Amino acid sequence: MSRWEPNARGRLEEAALALYAERGFDQTTAAEIAKRAGLTERTFFRYFTDKREVLFAGREVLQDIFTEAVTGAPATASPIEAAAAGLEATGALFAQRRDLVRQRQAIIAANPVLQERELIKLAALATALAGALRRRGVPDVTADLTAEVAMAVFRIAFDRWVQETGEPDLTELIRACLGELKRITNPEPARRKRK
Amino acid sequence: MSRWEPNARGRLEEAALALYAERGFDQTTAAEIAKRAGLTERTFFRYFTDKREVLFAGREVLQDIFTEAVTGAPATASPIEAAAAGLEATGALFAQRRDLVRQRQAIIAANPVLQERELIKLAALATALAGALRRRGVPDVTADLTAEVAMAVFRIAFDRWVQETGEPDLTELIRACLGELKRITNPEPARRKRK
């Protein structure tokens, strides 16, 4: 076995999610995760600082995808268009991972400490997104507000994607939520209820 | 001294904020807060469950003001208009308390555990706001998105209010942020940078 086995991270993640679901997060150890994955505890700690990190390591990848897409958006894009490009870029990242994401969300929903950690990570993502917008020359308040609003869209679209039956497309749900945001903030005089 | 002295809560809050600023939150005890306020520890615990609660008890009042204003908004108000009524109603609550709020924000900014608690409380406010919108017949996704977006406006307007010099008016800042939100989500073809 190679010291840097390409699939070790994925195997550890799958093993961890399975054990957290079976026994609960608090009752699972890093050693047990490694064993379930057929790897050593030492290998576990090459990929993750602790068992909680298995659930949150993906946020760094997400942040990179967000900020790179914002940075790469056309110079003519408005702040919300640049932020939307960031959100939509995540669709591909999650497309093949819906089952793992659902497992992860269920584990977090069952554990208040993990929920707190999730809120902190989402707040950090909003800060990173605002920073990427500032680097495009967007003024402070506009950058902060756009980033917060974009994260709200992302959270809600993501929750729908996790919960819906069938094969929902995350990017489509994000676009629908962005459209809904536009309607919400500029209600037409004749209002209709929308689902 | 009356058992339920009307001003005890305010005196305890002022004493707590002063001590947290002087010694740090972790180094202050409930007994010390009571002593500084000229009250007994027993009185402290009639008003607050612990020393952290002094910083967060106001959230319940805030939540009531939010949800009552949303509930009381005209039936013809759109979801964002109802949510805006909730936000704007808070202006009067904070108007006389800016110095205390500034002290509070500085203490929270210095303590990661308190920052986490603040995020949790803000998330709970968003959930309460979404609930008040649902009770107006607003569909789920629209209610969630409107509530999250409204809380983003509130946070950003509130931060500006805390940080600005002079005598800024919170309600005015909230209205300005709501206007900015409208511009952000519906950018005009000819874009201008705004500060």
GROMACS .gro file of C-alpha atoms in nm:
model
  390
    1MET     CA    1   0.000   0.000   0.000
    2SER     CA    2   0.136   0.337  -0.095
    3ARG     CA    3   0.201   0.578   0.189
    4TRP     CA    4  -0.021   0.837   0.014
    5GLU     CA    5  -0.295   0.610  -0.106
    6PRO     CA    6  -0.514   0.829  -0.327
    7ASN     CA    7  -0.839   0.695  -0.194
    8ALA     CA    8  -0.757   0.700   0.178
    9ARG     CA    9  -0.936   1.027   0.246
   10GLY     CA   10  -1.255   0.907   0.081
   11ARG     CA   11  -1.244   0.571   0.260
   12LEU     CA   12  -1.191   0.740   0.596
   13GLU     CA   13  -1.477   0.978   0.530
   14GLU     CA   14  -1.717   0.698   0.437
   15ALA     CA   15  -1.612   0.491   0.738
   16ALA     CA   16  -1.652   0.789   0.971
   17LEU     CA   17  -1.999   0.878   0.847
   18ALA     CA   18  -2.112   0.516   0.877
   19LEU     CA   19  -1.982   0.490   1.234
   20TYR     CA   20  -2.124   0.828   1.341
   21ALA     CA   21  -2.463   0.716   1.210
   22GLU     CA   22  -2.441   0.374   1.379
   23ARG     CA   23  -2.297   0.472   1.718
   24GLY     CA   24  -2.325   0.847   1.737
   25PHE     CA   25  -2.048   1.098   1.686
   26ASP     CA   26  -1.943   1.114   2.052
   27GLN     CA   27  -1.908   0.736   2.080
   28THR     CA   28  -1.677   0.699   1.780
   29THR     CA   29  -1.296   0.719   1.793
   30ALA     CA   30  -1.041   0.798   1.524
   31ALA     CA   31  -0.893   0.450   1.576
   32GLU     CA   32  -1.229   0.289   1.501
   33ILE     CA   33  -1.272   0.497   1.187
   34ALA     CA   34  -0.928   0.396   1.063
   35LYS     CA   35  -0.997   0.030   1.138
   36ARG     CA   36  -1.332   0.036   0.954
   37ALA     CA   37  -1.156   0.195   0.656
   38GLY     CA   38  -0.883  -0.073   0.663
   39LEU     CA   39  -0.618   0.188   0.742
   40THR     CA   40  -0.401   0.275   1.040
   41GLU     CA   41  -0.478   0.543   1.296
   42ARG     CA   42  -0.157   0.710   1.183
   43THR     CA   43  -0.301   0.737   0.833
   44PHE     CA   44  -0.618   0.888   0.975
   45PHE     CA   45  -0.416   1.166   1.134
   46ARG     CA   46  -0.231   1.234   0.811
   47TYR     CA   47  -0.564   1.342   0.660
   48PHE     CA   48  -0.762   1.481   0.954
   49THR     CA   49  -0.663   1.659   1.273
   50ASP     CA   50  -0.948   1.490   1.465
   51LYS     CA   51  -1.276   1.306   1.414
   52ARG     CA   52  -1.471   1.631   1.392
   53GLU     CA   53  -1.253   1.749   1.107
   54VAL     CA   54  -1.385   1.463   0.891
   55LEU     CA   55  -1.718   1.644   0.883
   56PHE     CA   56  -1.579   1.990   0.813
   57ALA     CA   57  -1.266   1.946   0.601
   58GLY     CA   58  -1.476   1.994   0.288
   59ARG     CA   59  -1.541   2.355   0.379
   60GLU     CA   60  -1.192   2.453   0.267
   61VAL     CA   61  -1.252   2.306  -0.076
   62LEU     CA   62  -1.589   2.480  -0.086
   63GLN     CA   63  -1.431   2.811   0.008
   64ASP     CA   64  -1.170   2.777  -0.267
   65ILE     CA   65  -1.439   2.700  -0.526
   66PHE     CA   66  -1.649   2.997  -0.410
   67THR     CA   67  -1.371   3.249  -0.411
   68GLU     CA   68  -1.206   3.129  -0.733
   69ALA     CA   69  -1.535   3.153  -0.922
   70VAL     CA   70  -1.600   3.499  -0.778
   71THR     CA   71  -1.252   3.611  -0.877
   72GLY     CA   72  -1.292   3.459  -1.223
   73ALA     CA   73  -1.630   3.618  -1.297
   74PRO     CA   74  -1.629   3.872  -1.583
   75ALA     CA   75  -1.528   4.225  -1.484
   76THR     CA   76  -1.872   4.342  -1.597
   77ALA     CA   77  -2.051   4.109  -1.352
   78SER     CA   78  -2.238   4.285  -1.072
   79PRO     CA   79  -2.152   4.181  -0.714
   80ILE     CA   80  -2.452   3.946  -0.693
   81GLU     CA   81  -2.369   3.798  -1.034
   82ALA     CA   82  -2.012   3.731  -0.922
   83ALA     CA   83  -2.138   3.576  -0.597
   84ALA     CA   84  -2.390   3.368  -0.793
   85ALA     CA   85  -2.106   3.236  -1.008
   86GLY     CA   86  -1.939   3.125  -0.686
   87LEU     CA   87  -2.247   2.943  -0.561
   88GLU     CA   88  -2.325   2.778  -0.891
   89ALA     CA   89  -1.970   2.649  -0.921
   90THR     CA   90  -2.034   2.424  -0.619
   91GLY     CA   91  -2.296   2.219  -0.804
   92ALA     CA   92  -2.035   1.996  -0.965
   93LEU     CA   93  -1.851   1.945  -0.635
   94PHE     CA   94  -2.156   1.801  -0.465
   95ALA     CA   95  -2.322   1.627  -0.761
   96GLN     CA   96  -2.171   1.284  -0.690
   97ARG     CA   97  -2.183   1.315  -0.314
   98ARG     CA   98  -2.550   1.356  -0.225
   99ASP     CA   99  -2.570   1.037  -0.015
  100LEU     CA  100  -2.262   1.131   0.185
  101VAL     CA  101  -2.393   1.486   0.229
  102ARG     CA  102  -2.727   1.354   0.354
  103GLN     CA  103  -2.549   1.130   0.604
  104ARG     CA  104  -2.337   1.423   0.716
  105GLN     CA  105  -2.634   1.657   0.762
  106ALA     CA  106  -2.821   1.396   0.969
  107ILE     CA  107  -2.520   1.355   1.199
  108ILE     CA  108  -2.485   1.729   1.246
  109ALA     CA  109  -2.859   1.775   1.306
  110ALA     CA  110  -2.834   1.523   1.592
  111ASN     CA  111  -2.551   1.703   1.773
  112PRO     CA  112  -2.574   2.064   1.902
  113VAL     CA  113  -2.196   2.103   1.926
  114LEU     CA  114  -2.161   2.007   1.560
  115GLN     CA  115  -2.441   2.246   1.468
  116GLU     CA  116  -2.244   2.527   1.632
  117ARG     CA  117  -1.937   2.429   1.437
  118GLU     CA  118  -2.144   2.431   1.116
  119LEU     CA  119  -2.266   2.784   1.187
  120ILE     CA  120  -1.909   2.899   1.245
  121LYS     CA  121  -1.792   2.743   0.921
  122LEU     CA  122  -2.077   2.903   0.726
  123ALA     CA  123  -1.993   3.240   0.880
  124ALA     CA  124  -1.631   3.191   0.774
  125LEU     CA  125  -1.747   3.114   0.419
  126ALA     CA  126  -1.948   3.438   0.412
  127THR     CA  127  -1.638   3.628   0.527
  128ALA     CA  128  -1.426   3.466   0.254
  129LEU     CA  129  -1.689   3.547  -0.008
  130ALA     CA  130  -1.704   3.909   0.106
  131GLY     CA  131  -1.325   3.924   0.082
  132ALA     CA  132  -1.332   3.794  -0.275
  133LEU     CA  133  -1.591   4.060  -0.364
  134ARG     CA  134  -1.380   4.336  -0.203
  135ARG     CA  135  -1.085   4.229  -0.416
  136ARG     CA  136  -1.309   4.296  -0.718
  137GLY     CA  137  -1.343   4.655  -0.594
  138VAL     CA  138  -1.688   4.611  -0.439
  139PRO     CA  139  -1.736   4.859  -0.150
  140ASP     CA  140  -1.742   4.718   0.204
  141VAL     CA  141  -2.111   4.729   0.289
  142THR     CA  142  -2.215   4.603  -0.054
  143ALA     CA  143  -1.960   4.321  -0.034
  144ASP     CA  144  -2.074   4.216   0.316
  145LEU     CA  145  -2.442   4.230   0.229
  146THR     CA  146  -2.397   4.047  -0.102
  147ALA     CA  147  -2.191   3.775   0.066
  148GLU     CA  148  -2.442   3.726   0.349
  149VAL     CA  149  -2.734   3.716   0.109
  150ALA     CA  150  -2.553   3.476  -0.122
  151MET     CA  151  -2.478   3.245   0.173
  152ALA     CA  152  -2.846   3.255   0.271
  153VAL     CA  153  -2.935   3.147  -0.083
  154PHE     CA  154  -2.674   2.873  -0.068
  155ARG     CA  155  -2.791   2.736   0.268
  156ILE     CA  156  -3.153   2.725   0.163
  157ALA     CA  157  -3.085   2.575  -0.180
  158PHE     CA  158  -2.851   2.322  -0.019
  159ASP     CA  159  -3.110   2.221   0.241
  160ARG     CA  160  -3.367   2.169  -0.033
  161TRP     CA  161  -3.119   1.967  -0.234
  162VAL     CA  162  -3.046   1.744   0.066
  163GLN     CA  163  -3.413   1.696   0.153
  164GLU     CA  164  -3.582   1.660  -0.183
  165THR     CA  165  -3.664   1.323  -0.323
  166GLY     CA  166  -3.567   1.234  -0.678
  167GLU     CA  167  -3.250   1.364  -0.834
  168PRO     CA  168  -3.253   1.740  -0.778
  169ASP     CA  169  -2.976   1.945  -0.936
  170LEU     CA  170  -2.802   2.172  -0.686
  171THR     CA  171  -2.707   2.434  -0.944
  172GLU     CA  172  -3.070   2.453  -1.062
  173LEU     CA  173  -3.192   2.492  -0.704
  174ILE     CA  174  -2.938   2.770  -0.644
  175ARG     CA  175  -3.060   2.950  -0.958
  176ALA     CA  176  -3.422   2.910  -0.848
  177CYS     CA  177  -3.335   3.051  -0.506
  178LEU     CA  178  -3.154   3.346  -0.664
  179GLY     CA  179  -3.465   3.413  -0.873
  180GLU     CA  180  -3.678   3.390  -0.560
  181LEU     CA  181  -3.443   3.635  -0.387
  182LYS     CA  182  -3.496   3.882  -0.671
  183ARG     CA  183  -3.873   3.848  -0.641
  184ILE     CA  184  -3.863   3.878  -0.262
  185THR     CA  185  -3.662   4.197  -0.260
  186ASN     CA  186  -3.862   4.357  -0.542
  187PRO     CA  187  -4.219   4.240  -0.491
  188GLU     CA  188  -4.456   4.321  -0.773
  189PRO     CA  189  -4.761   4.531  -0.685
  190ALA     CA  190  -4.991   4.237  -0.761
  191ARG     CA  191  -4.858   3.970  -0.534
  192ARG     CA  192  -4.895   3.601  -0.579
  193LYS     CA  193  -4.797   3.334  -0.332
  194ARG     CA  194  -4.520   3.116  -0.454
  195LYS     CA  195  -4.411   2.775  -0.337
  196MET     CA  196  -3.509   4.763   4.912
  197SER     CA  197  -3.792   4.590   4.732
  198ARG     CA  198  -3.738   4.224   4.653
  199TRP     CA  199  -3.808   4.301   4.285
  200GLU     CA  200  -3.623   4.625   4.252
  201PRO     CA  201  -3.716   4.760   3.908
  202ASN     CA  202  -3.366   4.869   3.817
  203ALA     CA  203  -3.178   4.561   3.937
  204ARG     CA  204  -3.151   4.407   3.591
  205GLY     CA  205  -3.005   4.724   3.440
  206ARG     CA  206  -2.759   4.768   3.727
  207LEU     CA  207  -2.645   4.407   3.697
  208GLU     CA  208  -2.600   4.444   3.322
  209GLU     CA  209  -2.393   4.762   3.357
  210ALA     CA  210  -2.180   4.609   3.630
  211ALA     CA  211  -2.124   4.291   3.428
  212LEU     CA  212  -2.019   4.479   3.113
  213ALA     CA  213  -1.781   4.697   3.312
  214LEU     CA  214  -1.619   4.393   3.478
  215TYR     CA  215  -1.596   4.192   3.155
  216ALA     CA  216  -1.421   4.489   2.994
  217GLU     CA  217  -1.184   4.539   3.290
  218ARG     CA  218  -1.094   4.178   3.375
  219GLY     CA  219  -1.217   3.974   3.083
  220PHE     CA  220  -1.530   3.762   3.068
  221ASP     CA  221  -1.365   3.442   3.190
  222GLN     CA  222  -1.214   3.611   3.496
  223THR     CA  223  -1.543   3.758   3.623
  224THR     CA  224  -1.787   3.580   3.858
  225ALA     CA  225  -2.157   3.633   3.920
  226ALA     CA  226  -2.077   3.723   4.282
  227GLU     CA  227  -1.844   4.001   4.167
  228ILE     CA  228  -2.106   4.137   3.930
  229ALA     CA  229  -2.367   4.144   4.207
  230LYS     CA  230  -2.124   4.314   4.444
  231ARG     CA  231  -2.034   4.582   4.189
  232ALA     CA  232  -2.406   4.644   4.133
  233GLY     CA  233  -2.465   4.673   4.508
  234LEU     CA  234  -2.690   4.365   4.503
  235THR     CA  235  -2.670   4.010   4.635
  236GLU     CA  236  -2.563   3.709   4.433
  237ARG     CA  237  -2.910   3.570   4.499
  238THR     CA  238  -3.058   3.872   4.322
  239PHE     CA  239  -2.824   3.815   4.029
  240PHE     CA  240  -2.961   3.465   3.984
  241ARG     CA  241  -3.319   3.591   3.996
  242TYR     CA  242  -3.247   3.780   3.674
  243PHE     CA  243  -2.985   3.570   3.495
  244THR     CA  244  -2.913   3.198   3.486
  245ASP     CA  245  -2.539   3.264   3.458
  246LYS     CA  246  -2.287   3.534   3.371
  247ARG     CA  247  -2.308   3.455   2.999
  248GLU     CA  248  -2.682   3.513   3.005
  249VAL     CA  249  -2.621   3.879   3.090
  250LEU     CA  250  -2.486   3.923   2.738
  251PHE     CA  251  -2.762   3.730   2.562
  252ALA     CA  252  -3.081   3.783   2.760
  253GLY     CA  253  -3.172   4.076   2.534
  254ARG     CA  254  -3.218   3.837   2.243
  255GLU     CA  255  -3.555   3.727   2.377
  256VAL     CA  256  -3.679   4.084   2.385
  257LEU     CA  257  -3.541   4.134   2.036
  258GLN     CA  258  -3.716   3.823   1.912
  259ASP     CA  259  -4.048   3.938   2.058
  260ILE     CA  260  -4.014   4.278   1.893
  261PHE     CA  261  -3.927   4.120   1.559
  262THR     CA  262  -4.208   3.871   1.556
  263GLU     CA  263  -4.474   4.106   1.693
  264ALA     CA  264  -4.396   4.367   1.428
  265VAL     CA  265  -4.403   4.101   1.155
  266THR     CA  266  -4.736   3.972   1.283
  267GLY     CA  267  -4.873   4.325   1.309
  268ALA     CA  268  -4.769   4.431   0.957
  269PRO     CA  269  -5.061   4.505   0.722
  270ALA     CA  270  -5.205   4.201   0.545
  271THR     CA  271  -5.109   4.362   0.214
  272ALA     CA  272  -4.739   4.381   0.311
  273SER     CA  273  -4.510   4.157   0.108
  274PRO     CA  274  -4.287   3.915   0.304
  275ILE     CA  275  -3.987   4.147   0.285
  276GLU     CA  276  -4.200   4.444   0.389
  277ALA     CA  277  -4.328   4.251   0.690
  278ALA     CA  278  -3.972   4.146   0.779
  279ALA     CA  279  -3.854   4.506   0.734
  280ALA     CA  280  -4.123   4.619   0.979
  281GLY     CA  281  -3.972   4.373   1.228
  282LEU     CA  282  -3.620   4.505   1.180
  283GLU     CA  283  -3.719   4.870   1.193
  284ALA     CA  284  -3.912   4.815   1.516
  285THR     CA  285  -3.583   4.739   1.690
  286GLY     CA  286  -3.452   5.093   1.640
  287ALA     CA  287  -3.635   5.226   1.945
  288LEU     CA  288  -3.516   4.933   2.161
  289PHE     CA  289  -3.151   5.011   2.099
  290ALA     CA  290  -3.168   5.391   2.068
  291GLN     CA  291  -3.078   5.462   2.432
  292ARG     CA  292  -2.837   5.173   2.464
  293ARG     CA  293  -2.561   5.235   2.214
  294ASP     CA  294  -2.281   5.261   2.472
  295LEU     CA  295  -2.387   4.936   2.638
  296VAL     CA  296  -2.418   4.766   2.300
  297ARG     CA  297  -2.070   4.883   2.202
  298GLN     CA  298  -1.927   4.745   2.525
  299ARG     CA  299  -2.111   4.419   2.468
  300GLN     CA  300  -1.986   4.382   2.110
  301ALA     CA  301  -1.625   4.446   2.218
  302ILE     CA  302  -1.649   4.175   2.485
  303ILE     CA  303  -1.795   3.925   2.240
  304ALA     CA  304  -1.537   4.010   1.974
  305ALA     CA  305  -1.262   3.925   2.226
  306ASN     CA  306  -1.398   3.579   2.311
  307PRO     CA  307  -1.445   3.299   2.052
  308VAL     CA  308  -1.687   3.104   2.273
  309LEU     CA  309  -1.909   3.412   2.303
  310GLN     CA  310  -1.886   3.465   1.927
  311GLU     CA  311  -2.019   3.113   1.877
  312ARG     CA  312  -2.304   3.184   2.115
  313GLU     CA  313  -2.383   3.502   1.922
  314LEU     CA  314  -2.399   3.311   1.594
  315ILE     CA  315  -2.637   3.061   1.752
  316LYS     CA  316  -2.861   3.335   1.886
  317LEU     CA  317  -2.871   3.509   1.547
  318ALA     CA  318  -2.961   3.179   1.381
  319ALA     CA  319  -3.242   3.136   1.635
  320LEU     CA  320  -3.368   3.487   1.553
  321ALA     CA  321  -3.378   3.399   1.183
  322THR     CA  322  -3.577   3.085   1.264
  323ALA     CA  323  -3.825   3.287   1.474
  324LEU     CA  324  -3.860   3.544   1.198
  325ALA     CA  325  -3.925   3.271   0.940
  326GLY     CA  326  -4.189   3.125   1.173
  327ALA     CA  327  -4.365   3.461   1.202
  328LEU     CA  328  -4.366   3.489   0.822
  329ARG     CA  329  -4.507   3.137   0.784
  330ARG     CA  330  -4.791   3.231   1.018
  331ARG     CA  331  -4.872   3.509   0.771
  332GLY     CA  332  -4.917   3.241   0.506
  333VAL     CA  333  -4.578   3.290   0.340
  334PRO     CA  334  -4.461   2.964   0.176
  335ASP     CA  335  -4.167   2.781   0.336
  336VAL     CA  336  -3.881   2.862   0.102
  337THR     CA  337  -3.989   3.226   0.068
  338ALA     CA  338  -4.021   3.258   0.446
  339ASP     CA  339  -3.678   3.103   0.509
  340LEU     CA  340  -3.506   3.310   0.245
  341THR     CA  341  -3.676   3.634   0.349
  342ALA     CA  342  -3.586   3.573   0.714
  343GLU     CA  343  -3.222   3.493   0.637
  344VAL     CA  344  -3.188   3.794   0.411
  345ALA     CA  345  -3.356   4.020   0.667
  346MET     CA  346  -3.118   3.897   0.937
  347ALA     CA  347  -2.823   3.969   0.706
  348VAL     CA  348  -2.953   4.325   0.666
  349PHE     CA  349  -2.998   4.354   1.040
  350ARG     CA  350  -2.649   4.228   1.124
  351ILE     CA  351  -2.482   4.460   0.878
  352ALA     CA  352  -2.688   4.767   0.973
  353PHE     CA  353  -2.630   4.686   1.340
  354ASP     CA  354  -2.253   4.657   1.292
  355ARG     CA  355  -2.247   4.991   1.114
  356TRP     CA  356  -2.453   5.147   1.390
  357VAL     CA  357  -2.212   5.017   1.654
  358GLN     CA  358  -1.903   5.126   1.465
  359GLU     CA  359  -2.001   5.463   1.322
  360THR     CA  360  -1.901   5.783   1.492
  361GLY     CA  361  -2.157   6.054   1.562
  362GLU     CA  362  -2.516   5.967   1.643
  363PRO     CA  363  -2.632   5.726   1.376
  364ASP     CA  364  -2.995   5.617   1.377
  365LEU     CA  365  -3.036   5.238   1.366
  366THR     CA  366  -3.371   5.250   1.188
  367GLU     CA  367  -3.224   5.474   0.918
  368LEU     CA  368  -2.928   5.240   0.873
  369ILE     CA  369  -3.164   4.943   0.844
  370ARG     CA  370  -3.365   5.126   0.576
  371ALA     CA  371  -3.046   5.217   0.390
  372CYS     CA  372  -2.935   4.851   0.402
  373LEU     CA  373  -3.274   4.736   0.276
  374GLY     CA  374  -3.240   4.982  -0.013
  375GLU     CA  375  -2.890   4.849  -0.080
  376LEU     CA  376  -3.028   4.494  -0.078
  377LYS     CA  377  -3.280   4.592  -0.343
  378ARG     CA  378  -3.006   4.743  -0.559
  379ILE     CA  379  -2.777   4.444  -0.509
  380THR     CA  380  -3.036   4.189  -0.613
  381ASN     CA  381  -3.157   4.392  -0.910
  382PRO     CA  382  -2.849   4.564  -1.047
  383GLU     CA  383  -2.916   4.827  -1.311
  384PRO     CA  384  -2.748   4.778  -1.649
  385ALA     CA  385  -2.534   5.089  -1.591
  386ARG     CA  386  -2.362   5.007  -1.265
  387ARG     CA  387  -2.216   5.254  -1.024
  388LYS     CA  388  -2.005   5.176  -0.725
  389ARG     CA  389  -2.170   5.268  -0.399
  390LYS     CA  390  -2.015   5.319  -0.060
   0.00000   0.00000   0.00000
